[in-house]
Short mmCIF file of N, CA and C in Angstrom, two decimals:
data_model
loop_
_atom_site.label_atom_id
_atom_site.label_comp_id
_atom_site.label_asym_id
_atom_site.label_seq_id
_atom_site.Cartn_x
_atom_site.Cartn_y
_atom_site.Cartn_z
N UNK J 9 25.00 11.97 -5.81
CA UNK J 9 23.51 11.98 -5.92
C UNK J 9 23.32 13.66 -6.36
N UNK J 10 22.36 13.17 -7.28
CA UNK J 10 21.41 14.74 -7.35
C UNK J 10 20.34 14.43 -8.02
N UNK J 11 19.17 15.41 -8.45
CA UNK J 11 18.00 15.57 -8.59
C UNK J 11 18.17 14.13 -9.57
N UNK J 12 19.14 13.36 -10.76
CA UNK J 12 18.70 12.50 -11.72
C UNK J 12 18.91 11.44 -11.03
N UNK J 13 19.34 11.11 -10.02
CA UNK J 13 19.43 10.28 -9.35
C UNK J 13 18.24 9.53 -8.30
N UNK J 14 17.22 10.57 -8.52
CA UNK J 14 15.92 10.06 -7.64
C UNK J 14 14.63 10.84 -8.49
N UNK J 15 13.20 9.76 -7.99
CA UNK J 15 12.29 9.24 -8.25
C UNK J 15 11.97 11.18 -8.69
N UNK J 16 11.17 11.89 -9.68
CA UNK J 16 10.59 12.95 -9.70
C UNK J 16 9.31 12.67 -10.37
N UNK J 17 8.60 13.47 -9.49
CA UNK J 17 7.10 13.56 -9.46
C UNK J 17 6.54 14.33 -11.05
N UNK J 18 6.03 13.51 -11.83
CA UNK J 18 5.13 14.97 -12.61
C UNK J 18 3.64 15.52 -11.79
N UNK J 19 3.20 16.67 -12.73
CA UNK J 19 1.64 16.79 -11.94
C UNK J 19 0.92 16.12 -12.33
N UNK J 20 -0.54 15.78 -11.70
CA UNK J 20 -1.59 14.96 -12.11
C UNK J 20 -2.52 16.06 -13.02
N UNK J 21 -2.88 15.19 -13.72
CA UNK J 21 -3.58 15.97 -15.22
C UNK J 21 -5.18 15.64 -15.67
N UNK J 22 -5.51 14.64 -14.20
CA UNK J 22 -7.12 14.04 -14.83
C UNK J 22 -6.39 12.67 -15.27
N UNK J 23 -5.24 11.56 -15.16
CA UNK J 23 -4.85 11.13 -15.67
C UNK J 23 -5.55 9.65 -14.23
N UNK J 24 -5.91 8.67 -14.98
CA UNK J 24 -6.92 6.96 -14.82
C UNK J 24 -5.79 6.21 -13.16
N UNK J 25 -5.64 7.05 -12.48
CA UNK J 25 -5.12 6.19 -10.82
C UNK J 25 -5.53 5.18 -10.63
N UNK J 26 -6.74 4.37 -11.38
CA UNK J 26 -7.76 3.64 -9.99
C UNK J 26 -6.42 2.69 -10.00
N UNK J 27 -6.56 2.38 -8.51
CA UNK J 27 -4.87 1.05 -8.06
C UNK J 27 -3.92 1.38 -7.72
N UNK J 28 -3.69 2.79 -7.89
CA UNK J 28 -2.24 3.17 -8.17
C UNK J 28 -2.25 3.41 -6.66
N UNK J 29 -0.98 3.40 -6.44
CA UNK J 29 -0.51 3.44 -4.95
C UNK J 29 -0.46 5.34 -4.22
N UNK J 30 -1.20 5.22 -3.24
CA UNK J 30 -0.62 6.60 -3.15
C UNK J 30 0.38 7.18 -1.48
N UNK J 31 0.27 8.45 -0.90
CA UNK J 31 1.30 8.10 -0.10
C UNK J 31 1.24 9.69 0.04
N UNK J 32 1.21 10.29 1.59
CA UNK J 32 1.06 12.46 2.04
C UNK J 32 2.38 12.58 0.87
N UNK J 33 2.45 14.17 -0.42
CA UNK J 33 3.40 14.32 -0.12
C UNK J 33 3.99 15.44 1.05
N UNK J 34 4.90 15.44 1.25
CA UNK J 34 5.07 15.96 2.29
C UNK J 34 5.86 17.10 2.48
N UNK J 35 6.04 18.20 2.63
CA UNK J 35 6.19 19.08 2.77
C UNK J 35 7.03 19.68 3.65
N UNK J 36 8.36 19.49 3.12
CA UNK J 36 10.05 19.82 3.77
C UNK J 36 11.67 19.91 3.27
N UNK J 37 12.47 18.63 3.35
CA UNK J 37 13.69 18.56 1.86
C UNK J 37 13.67 17.71 1.79
N UNK J 38 14.22 17.24 0.83
CA UNK J 38 14.03 16.00 0.17
C UNK J 38 15.95 15.60 0.31
N UNK J 39 15.66 14.68 0.22
CA UNK J 39 17.40 13.69 0.94
C UNK J 39 17.00 12.31 1.43
N UNK J 40 18.75 11.88 0.10
CA UNK J 40 18.88 10.90 -0.06
C UNK J 40 19.80 10.07 0.60
N UNK J 41 20.11 9.28 1.23
CA UNK J 41 20.91 8.68 1.84
C UNK J 41 22.12 7.82 1.35
N UNK J 42 22.67 7.85 1.25
CA UNK J 42 23.26 7.07 0.56
C UNK J 42 24.90 5.90 1.27
N UNK J 43 23.71 5.32 1.09
CA UNK J 43 24.69 3.84 2.77
C UNK J 43 26.51 3.89 2.03
N UNK J 44 26.31 3.55 1.39
CA UNK J 44 28.34 3.13 0.78
C UNK J 44 29.25 3.99 1.35
N UNK J 45 28.83 5.61 0.78
CA UNK J 45 29.24 6.91 1.82
C UNK J 45 29.03 7.43 2.92
N UNK J 46 27.64 6.50 3.70
CA UNK J 46 27.69 6.74 4.51
C UNK J 46 27.01 8.46 5.05
N UNK J 47 26.41 8.91 3.19
CA UNK J 47 26.34 10.46 3.36
C UNK J 47 24.78 11.23 3.38
N UNK J 48 24.67 12.15 3.90
CA UNK J 48 22.81 12.01 3.20
C UNK J 48 22.92 13.20 2.88
N UNK J 49 22.27 13.81 1.20
CA UNK J 49 22.25 14.28 -0.23
C UNK J 49 21.17 14.82 -0.28
N UNK J 50 21.59 16.06 -0.57
CA UNK J 50 20.20 17.01 -1.20
C UNK J 50 19.40 16.87 -2.71
N UNK J 51 18.66 16.96 -2.63
CA UNK J 51 17.96 16.85 -4.51
C UNK J 51 18.81 18.01 -5.09
N UNK J 52 19.75 18.54 -5.07
CA UNK J 52 20.44 19.73 -5.73
C UNK J 52 22.38 19.39 -5.92
N UNK J 53 22.05 17.63 -5.36
CA UNK J 53 22.99 17.54 -4.83
C UNK J 53 24.12 17.65 -3.91
N UNK J 54 23.96 17.93 -2.71
CA UNK J 54 25.04 19.25 -1.67
C UNK J 54 24.44 18.19 -0.45
N UNK J 55 25.85 17.76 0.00
CA UNK J 55 25.68 17.21 1.12
C UNK J 55 24.86 18.02 1.66
N UNK J 56 24.01 17.24 3.03
CA UNK J 56 23.30 17.09 4.08
C UNK J 56 24.43 17.07 5.16
N UNK J 57 24.65 17.39 6.53
CA UNK J 57 25.29 17.10 7.44
C UNK J 57 24.23 17.35 8.22
N UNK J 58 24.08 16.10 8.79
CA UNK J 58 22.84 15.34 9.29
C UNK J 58 23.31 15.48 10.98
N UNK J 59 23.19 15.41 11.96
CA UNK J 59 23.24 15.42 13.25
C UNK J 59 23.90 13.91 13.47
N UNK J 60 24.71 14.62 15.39
CA UNK J 60 25.28 12.98 15.46
C UNK J 60 24.77 12.11 15.86
N UNK J 61 23.42 12.63 16.14
CA UNK J 61 22.54 11.56 16.58
C UNK J 61 22.65 11.01 15.59
N UNK J 62 22.54 10.46 14.38
CA UNK J 62 21.36 10.30 12.95
C UNK J 62 22.38 9.72 12.89
N UNK J 63 23.52 9.24 12.68
CA UNK J 63 24.43 8.59 12.06
C UNK J 63 24.41 7.12 12.73
N UNK J 64 24.80 6.53 13.75
CA UNK J 64 24.62 5.69 14.39
C UNK J 64 22.92 5.19 13.63
N UNK J 65 21.81 6.51 13.38
CA UNK J 65 20.67 4.97 13.33
C UNK J 65 20.57 4.77 12.02
N UNK J 66 21.29 5.03 11.01
CA UNK J 66 21.01 5.28 9.28
C UNK J 66 21.29 3.33 9.20
N UNK J 67 21.10 3.14 7.98
CA UNK J 67 20.31 1.37 7.51
C UNK J 67 22.05 1.34 7.12
N UNK J 68 22.44 0.00 6.37
CA UNK J 68 23.56 -0.25 5.64
C UNK J 68 21.99 -0.15 4.38
N UNK J 69 21.71 0.02 3.67
CA UNK J 69 21.04 0.57 2.35
C UNK J 69 20.44 1.75 1.83
N UNK J 70 20.43 2.13 0.88
CA UNK J 70 19.69 3.40 0.36
C UNK J 70 18.66 4.14 1.20
N UNK J 71 17.93 4.64 1.38
CA UNK J 71 16.62 5.98 1.53
C UNK J 71 16.31 7.18 0.55
N UNK J 72 15.25 6.82 -0.10
CA UNK J 72 14.99 8.00 -0.65
C UNK J 72 13.35 8.87 0.51
N UNK J 73 14.16 9.96 1.25
CA UNK J 73 13.04 10.59 1.91
C UNK J 73 12.89 11.89 1.76
N UNK J 74 12.39 12.27 2.73
CA UNK J 74 11.75 14.02 2.88
C UNK J 74 12.00 13.87 4.26
N UNK J 75 13.12 15.58 4.59
CA UNK J 75 13.77 15.47 5.86
C UNK J 75 12.29 16.13 6.67
N UNK J 76 11.84 15.89 7.05
CA UNK J 76 10.79 16.36 7.52
C UNK J 76 9.90 16.79 8.82
N UNK J 77 9.82 17.90 9.69
CA UNK J 77 9.49 18.54 10.82
C UNK J 77 7.29 18.64 10.40
N UNK J 78 6.62 17.60 10.32
CA UNK J 78 5.68 17.71 10.59
C UNK J 78 4.31 18.76 9.71
N UNK J 79 2.75 18.61 9.38
CA UNK J 79 2.45 19.29 8.91
C UNK J 79 1.46 20.48 9.70
N UNK J 80 1.67 21.19 8.96
CA UNK J 80 1.61 22.30 9.09
C UNK J 80 2.25 23.33 9.53
N UNK J 81 3.83 23.06 9.99
CA UNK J 81 4.92 23.71 10.16
C UNK J 81 5.27 23.75 8.45
N UNK J 82 5.71 24.66 8.80
CA UNK J 82 6.69 25.13 7.12
C UNK J 82 8.08 24.94 7.29
N UNK J 83 7.91 24.58 5.59
CA UNK J 83 9.12 23.67 4.68
C UNK J 83 10.61 24.16 5.73
N UNK J 84 10.32 25.47 6.27
CA UNK J 84 11.40 26.54 6.52
C UNK J 84 11.79 26.02 7.69
N UNK J 85 11.04 24.89 8.32
CA UNK J 85 11.66 24.18 9.66
C UNK J 85 12.68 23.39 9.82
N UNK J 86 12.24 22.48 8.04
CA UNK J 86 13.26 21.86 7.42
C UNK J 86 14.29 21.90 7.07
N UNK J 87 14.11 22.80 6.33
CA UNK J 87 15.20 23.55 5.48
C UNK J 87 16.18 24.26 5.71
N UNK J 88 16.06 25.26 7.09
CA UNK J 88 16.77 25.62 7.59
C UNK J 88 17.84 24.38 9.16
N UNK J 89 16.81 22.84 8.88
CA UNK J 89 17.65 21.99 9.45
C UNK J 89 19.16 21.90 8.57
N UNK J 90 18.88 21.74 7.63
CA UNK J 90 19.15 20.65 5.95
C UNK J 90 20.58 22.10 5.37
N UNK J 91 19.95 23.12 5.61
CA UNK J 91 20.94 24.75 5.44
C UNK J 91 21.84 24.71 5.85
N UNK J 92 21.29 24.24 7.38
CA UNK J 92 22.12 25.52 8.11
C UNK J 92 22.37 24.72 9.54
N UNK J 93 22.24 23.62 9.08
CA UNK J 93 21.92 22.21 10.57
C UNK J 93 21.84 22.89 11.67
N UNK J 94 20.46 22.55 11.28
CA UNK J 94 19.99 23.36 12.97
C UNK J 94 19.07 22.64 12.88
N UNK J 95 19.60 20.86 13.25
CA UNK J 95 18.64 20.02 13.73
C UNK J 95 18.45 20.14 14.88
N UNK J 96 16.69 19.52 14.91
CA UNK J 96 16.11 19.53 16.78
C UNK J 96 15.56 18.36 16.39
N UNK J 97 14.98 17.91 17.57
CA UNK J 97 14.83 16.79 17.27
C UNK J 97 13.18 16.62 17.03
N UNK J 98 12.32 16.83 16.56
CA UNK J 98 11.36 17.28 15.83
C UNK J 98 11.29 17.35 13.96
N UNK J 99 12.81 17.45 13.15
CA UNK J 99 13.38 16.75 11.88
C UNK J 99 13.82 15.42 12.66
N UNK J 100 13.19 14.65 11.05
CA UNK J 100 12.92 13.49 10.51
C UNK J 100 13.13 12.94 9.77
N UNK J 101 13.72 12.00 8.70
CA UNK J 101 13.61 11.02 8.44
C UNK J 101 12.46 10.84 7.87
N UNK J 102 11.80 10.61 6.83
CA UNK J 102 10.88 9.91 6.71
C UNK J 102 10.68 8.87 5.17
N UNK J 103 11.02 8.32 5.31
CA UNK J 103 11.29 7.50 4.09
C UNK J 103 10.12 7.47 2.53
N UNK J 104 10.35 7.99 1.25
CA UNK J 104 9.36 8.02 0.33
C UNK J 104 9.23 7.00 -0.62
N UNK J 105 11.03 5.47 -0.19
CA UNK J 105 10.98 4.37 -1.23
C UNK J 105 12.30 4.29 -0.64
N UNK J 106 12.43 2.97 -1.07
CA UNK J 106 13.48 2.42 -0.57
C UNK J 106 14.15 1.92 -2.09
N UNK J 107 15.10 3.08 -2.59
CA UNK J 107 15.23 2.55 -3.97
C UNK J 107 16.22 1.27 -4.79
N UNK J 108 16.49 0.42 -3.43
CA UNK J 108 17.96 -0.15 -3.45
C UNK J 108 16.63 -2.24 -3.63
N UNK J 109 15.97 -1.47 -2.86
CA UNK J 109 14.67 -3.19 -2.80
C UNK J 109 13.94 -3.50 -4.21
N UNK J 110 13.57 -4.59 -3.91
CA UNK J 110 13.25 -5.69 -5.48
C UNK J 110 11.01 -4.98 -4.69
N UNK J 111 10.66 -4.98 -6.00
CA UNK J 111 9.09 -4.83 -5.88
C UNK J 111 8.78 -3.87 -6.36
N UNK J 112 7.10 -3.99 -6.80
CA UNK J 112 6.50 -2.60 -6.45
C UNK J 112 6.78 -1.53 -5.19
N UNK J 113 6.25 -0.08 -5.64
CA UNK J 113 6.52 0.65 -4.13
C UNK J 113 5.81 0.05 -2.71
N UNK J 114 4.93 -0.25 -2.78
CA UNK J 114 4.62 -1.11 -1.65
C UNK J 114 5.17 -1.97 -1.08
N UNK J 115 5.82 -2.58 -1.83
CA UNK J 115 6.90 -3.78 -2.00
C UNK J 115 8.00 -3.59 -1.12
N UNK J 116 8.63 -2.21 -1.88
CA UNK J 116 9.52 -1.86 -1.61
C UNK J 116 9.30 -1.24 0.12
N UNK J 117 8.55 -0.14 0.15
CA UNK J 117 8.59 -0.03 1.34
C UNK J 117 8.62 -1.05 2.08
N UNK J 118 7.06 -2.15 1.75
CA UNK J 118 7.75 -2.84 3.50
C UNK J 118 8.61 -4.05 3.29
N UNK J 119 9.85 -3.48 2.64
CA UNK J 119 10.85 -4.37 2.90
C UNK J 119 12.37 -3.38 3.40
N UNK J 120 11.43 -2.37 4.07
CA UNK J 120 12.16 -0.99 4.47
C UNK J 120 11.59 -0.98 5.37
N UNK J 121 10.38 -1.01 5.99
CA UNK J 121 9.42 -1.27 7.20
C UNK J 121 10.28 -2.80 7.75
N UNK J 122 10.55 -2.81 7.74
CA UNK J 122 10.41 -4.33 8.27
C UNK J 122 11.93 -4.22 8.69
N UNK J 123 13.46 -3.53 7.80
CA UNK J 123 14.75 -3.67 7.86
C UNK J 123 14.29 -2.20 9.63
N UNK J 124 13.74 -1.86 9.11
CA UNK J 124 13.63 -0.52 10.18
C UNK J 124 12.59 -0.75 11.05
N UNK J 125 12.11 -1.69 11.40
CA UNK J 125 10.94 -1.88 11.97
C UNK J 125 11.65 -0.75 14.05
N UNK J 126 12.79 -1.81 14.10
CA UNK J 126 13.04 -0.91 15.51
C UNK J 126 14.07 0.31 15.91
N UNK J 127 14.47 0.85 14.16
CA UNK J 127 14.72 2.82 14.91
C UNK J 127 13.80 3.38 15.69
N UNK J 128 14.54 4.32 16.48
CA UNK J 128 13.33 5.14 16.35
C UNK J 128 13.22 5.98 15.78
N UNK J 129 13.84 6.21 15.30
CA UNK J 129 14.82 7.81 14.68
C UNK J 129 13.90 7.75 12.31
N UNK J 130 13.68 7.33 11.77
CA UNK J 130 12.94 6.83 11.04
C UNK J 130 11.83 6.89 10.56
N UNK J 131 11.21 7.33 10.10
CA UNK J 131 9.74 6.90 9.54
C UNK J 131 9.33 7.20 8.22
N UNK J 132 8.11 6.13 7.92
CA UNK J 132 8.04 6.08 7.13
C UNK J 132 6.60 6.55 6.58
N UNK J 133 6.30 7.26 5.15
CA UNK J 133 5.14 7.80 3.82
C UNK J 133 4.20 6.79 4.57
N UNK J 134 3.28 7.89 5.51
CA UNK J 134 2.19 6.42 4.50
C UNK J 134 1.16 6.86 3.32
N UNK J 135 0.75 5.73 3.17
CA UNK J 135 -0.47 5.71 2.07
C UNK J 135 -0.35 3.59 2.24
N UNK J 136 -1.25 3.49 0.95
CA UNK J 136 -2.11 2.49 0.01
C UNK J 136 -2.11 2.64 -1.29
N UNK J 137 -3.46 2.42 -1.85
CA UNK J 137 -4.46 1.76 -2.79
C UNK J 137 -5.83 3.10 -3.48
N UNK J 138 -5.26 3.49 -4.41
CA UNK J 138 -6.64 4.23 -5.08
C UNK J 138 -7.62 3.57 -5.92
N UNK J 139 -8.82 3.16 -4.78
CA UNK J 139 -9.63 2.07 -5.35
C UNK J 139 -10.41 3.32 -6.55
N UNK J 140 -10.50 4.05 -5.87
CA UNK J 140 -11.27 5.09 -7.47
C UNK J 140 -11.57 6.75 -7.34
N UNK J 141 -11.03 7.86 -8.30
CA UNK J 141 -11.77 8.68 -7.99
C UNK J 141 -12.05 9.46 -7.06
N UNK J 142 -13.44 9.32 -6.57
CA UNK J 142 -13.65 9.98 -5.60
C UNK J 142 -12.65 9.58 -4.16
N UNK J 143 -12.28 8.49 -3.68
CA UNK J 143 -11.22 8.01 -2.61
C UNK J 143 -9.73 9.11 -3.32
N UNK J 144 -9.72 8.82 -3.85
CA UNK J 144 -8.33 9.59 -4.43
C UNK J 144 -8.53 11.30 -3.81
N UNK J 145 -9.27 11.85 -4.13
CA UNK J 145 -10.42 13.09 -4.33
C UNK J 145 -10.33 13.76 -2.57
N UNK J 146 -10.78 12.58 -1.99
CA UNK J 146 -11.50 11.97 -0.72
C UNK J 146 -9.62 12.26 0.45
N UNK J 147 -8.98 11.23 -0.26
CA UNK J 147 -7.67 11.71 0.54
C UNK J 147 -7.13 12.61 0.66
N UNK J 148 -7.19 13.20 -0.55
CA UNK J 148 -6.56 14.68 -1.03
C UNK J 148 -6.43 16.03 -0.46
N UNK J 149 -8.20 15.38 -0.18
CA UNK J 149 -9.00 16.62 0.01
C UNK J 149 -8.75 16.68 1.82
N UNK J 150 -8.93 15.58 2.20
CA UNK J 150 -8.37 14.94 3.76
C UNK J 150 -6.89 15.51 4.28
N UNK J 151 -5.75 15.32 3.36
CA UNK J 151 -4.77 15.47 3.86
C UNK J 151 -4.54 17.78 3.72
N UNK J 152 -5.21 17.84 2.86
CA UNK J 152 -4.60 19.01 2.99
C UNK J 152 -5.77 19.74 3.78
N UNK J 153 -6.56 19.18 3.92
CA UNK J 153 -7.32 20.18 4.74
C UNK J 153 -6.54 20.58 6.44
N UNK J 154 -5.42 19.06 6.70
CA UNK J 154 -5.36 19.07 7.49
C UNK J 154 -4.19 19.46 7.55
N UNK J 155 -3.67 20.33 6.51
CA UNK J 155 -1.89 21.26 6.10
C UNK J 155 -1.39 20.85 6.08
N UNK J 156 -1.21 19.20 5.29
CA UNK J 156 -0.16 19.03 4.26
C UNK J 156 -0.44 19.34 2.90
N UNK J 157 0.78 18.98 2.40
CA UNK J 157 0.48 19.85 1.14
C UNK J 157 -0.28 18.97 -0.07
N UNK J 158 -0.51 17.66 -0.68
CA UNK J 158 -0.76 17.14 -1.44
C UNK J 158 -0.99 15.93 -1.30
N UNK J 159 -0.44 15.08 -2.72
CA UNK J 159 -1.58 13.75 -2.23
C UNK J 159 0.00 12.71 -3.86
N UNK J 160 0.27 12.08 -3.11
CA UNK J 160 2.05 11.24 -4.25
C UNK J 160 0.63 9.28 -5.25
N UNK J 161 1.13 9.76 -6.32
CA UNK J 161 0.35 8.47 -6.80
C UNK J 161 1.28 7.85 -7.68
N UNK J 162 1.59 6.72 -7.36
CA UNK J 162 2.79 5.45 -8.35
C UNK J 162 1.96 4.83 -8.74
N UNK J 163 2.05 4.15 -9.96
CA UNK J 163 1.78 2.68 -10.52
C UNK J 163 2.11 1.96 -10.52
N UNK J 164 1.70 1.29 -10.19
CA UNK J 164 1.13 -0.57 -9.03
C UNK J 164 2.34 -1.49 -10.71
N UNK J 165 1.86 -1.11 -11.50
CA UNK J 165 2.94 -1.61 -12.41
C UNK J 165 4.43 -1.82 -12.24
N UNK J 166 5.20 -0.13 -12.04
CA UNK J 166 5.71 -0.29 -11.63
C UNK J 166 7.46 -0.96 -10.88
N UNK J 167 7.85 -1.73 -11.00
CA UNK J 167 8.70 -2.92 -10.64
C UNK J 167 10.22 -2.70 -9.90
N UNK J 168 10.90 -1.37 -10.47
CA UNK J 168 11.81 -1.14 -9.74
C UNK J 168 11.91 0.47 -9.99
N UNK J 169 12.71 1.06 -8.71
CA UNK J 169 13.13 3.22 -7.70
C UNK J 169 13.53 3.22 -10.02
N UNK J 170 12.54 4.17 -10.29
CA UNK J 170 12.91 5.64 -10.87
C UNK J 170 13.88 6.14 -11.00
N UNK J 171 14.54 6.62 -11.83
CA UNK J 171 14.87 7.79 -11.49
C UNK J 171 15.06 8.66 -12.54
N UNK J 172 14.38 10.02 -12.01
CA UNK J 172 14.55 11.55 -13.27
C UNK J 172 12.98 11.33 -12.75
N UNK J 173 12.57 12.29 -13.88
CA UNK J 173 11.17 12.24 -14.32
C UNK J 173 10.19 11.46 -15.15
N UNK J 174 9.69 11.19 -13.84
CA UNK J 174 8.54 10.21 -14.73
C UNK J 174 6.54 9.89 -14.92
N UNK J 175 6.19 10.40 -15.67
CA UNK J 175 4.90 9.31 -15.35
C UNK J 175 4.53 8.56 -14.97
N UNK J 176 4.86 7.85 -14.16
CA UNK J 176 5.08 6.63 -12.90
C UNK J 176 4.81 7.24 -11.43
N UNK J 177 4.86 8.25 -11.16
CA UNK J 177 4.67 8.56 -10.25
C UNK J 177 4.24 10.58 -10.24
N UNK J 178 2.68 10.69 -10.40
CA UNK J 178 2.33 11.68 -10.37
C UNK J 178 1.95 12.35 -8.55
N UNK J 179 2.03 14.37 -8.22
CA UNK J 179 1.76 15.13 -7.17
C UNK J 179 0.28 15.97 -7.67
N UNK J 180 -0.24 16.28 -6.27
CA UNK J 180 -1.14 16.87 -6.48
C UNK J 180 -1.42 17.58 -5.45
N UNK J 181 -1.16 18.87 -5.67
CA UNK J 181 -1.07 19.99 -4.67
C UNK J 181 -1.38 21.01 -4.31
N UNK J 182 -2.27 21.22 -3.04
CA UNK J 182 -2.76 21.96 -2.51
C UNK J 182 -2.34 23.05 -3.56
#
């Protein structure tokens, strides 16, 4: 697994995203759980050595995640964990997509949440539907003001997990 196997975002350049789905753009390290291999992969295609306490909590289906240590905590906390195996309980996988689930992004995320509802480790990115430009601007400003990186917007018409860079997944960062 490498970046060509993951959805990669393009910059938002004023496109109309009314009706699109939004989620917070998390500042951490991208990670892909490949269930068949029981292995975590970085965006660059390197195996991530996860802590022993993560493995029993990992599902039997793939997850596209951000390995994340929270807002206002520089991504270096997550990078140190990923690159040097220095995981603490403050570092956790946050699901940003469920690649093999069916449906649009909200439906894939709902399927993952249902399957992992009792999981204590895995978290899910929060999100919703953008009703208008002003709402998207308000969401992005609130996230950035509170120490987040920005917002991701996904086209609701897309019914599959897209691999590679796509016009159907956009980012707006600080």
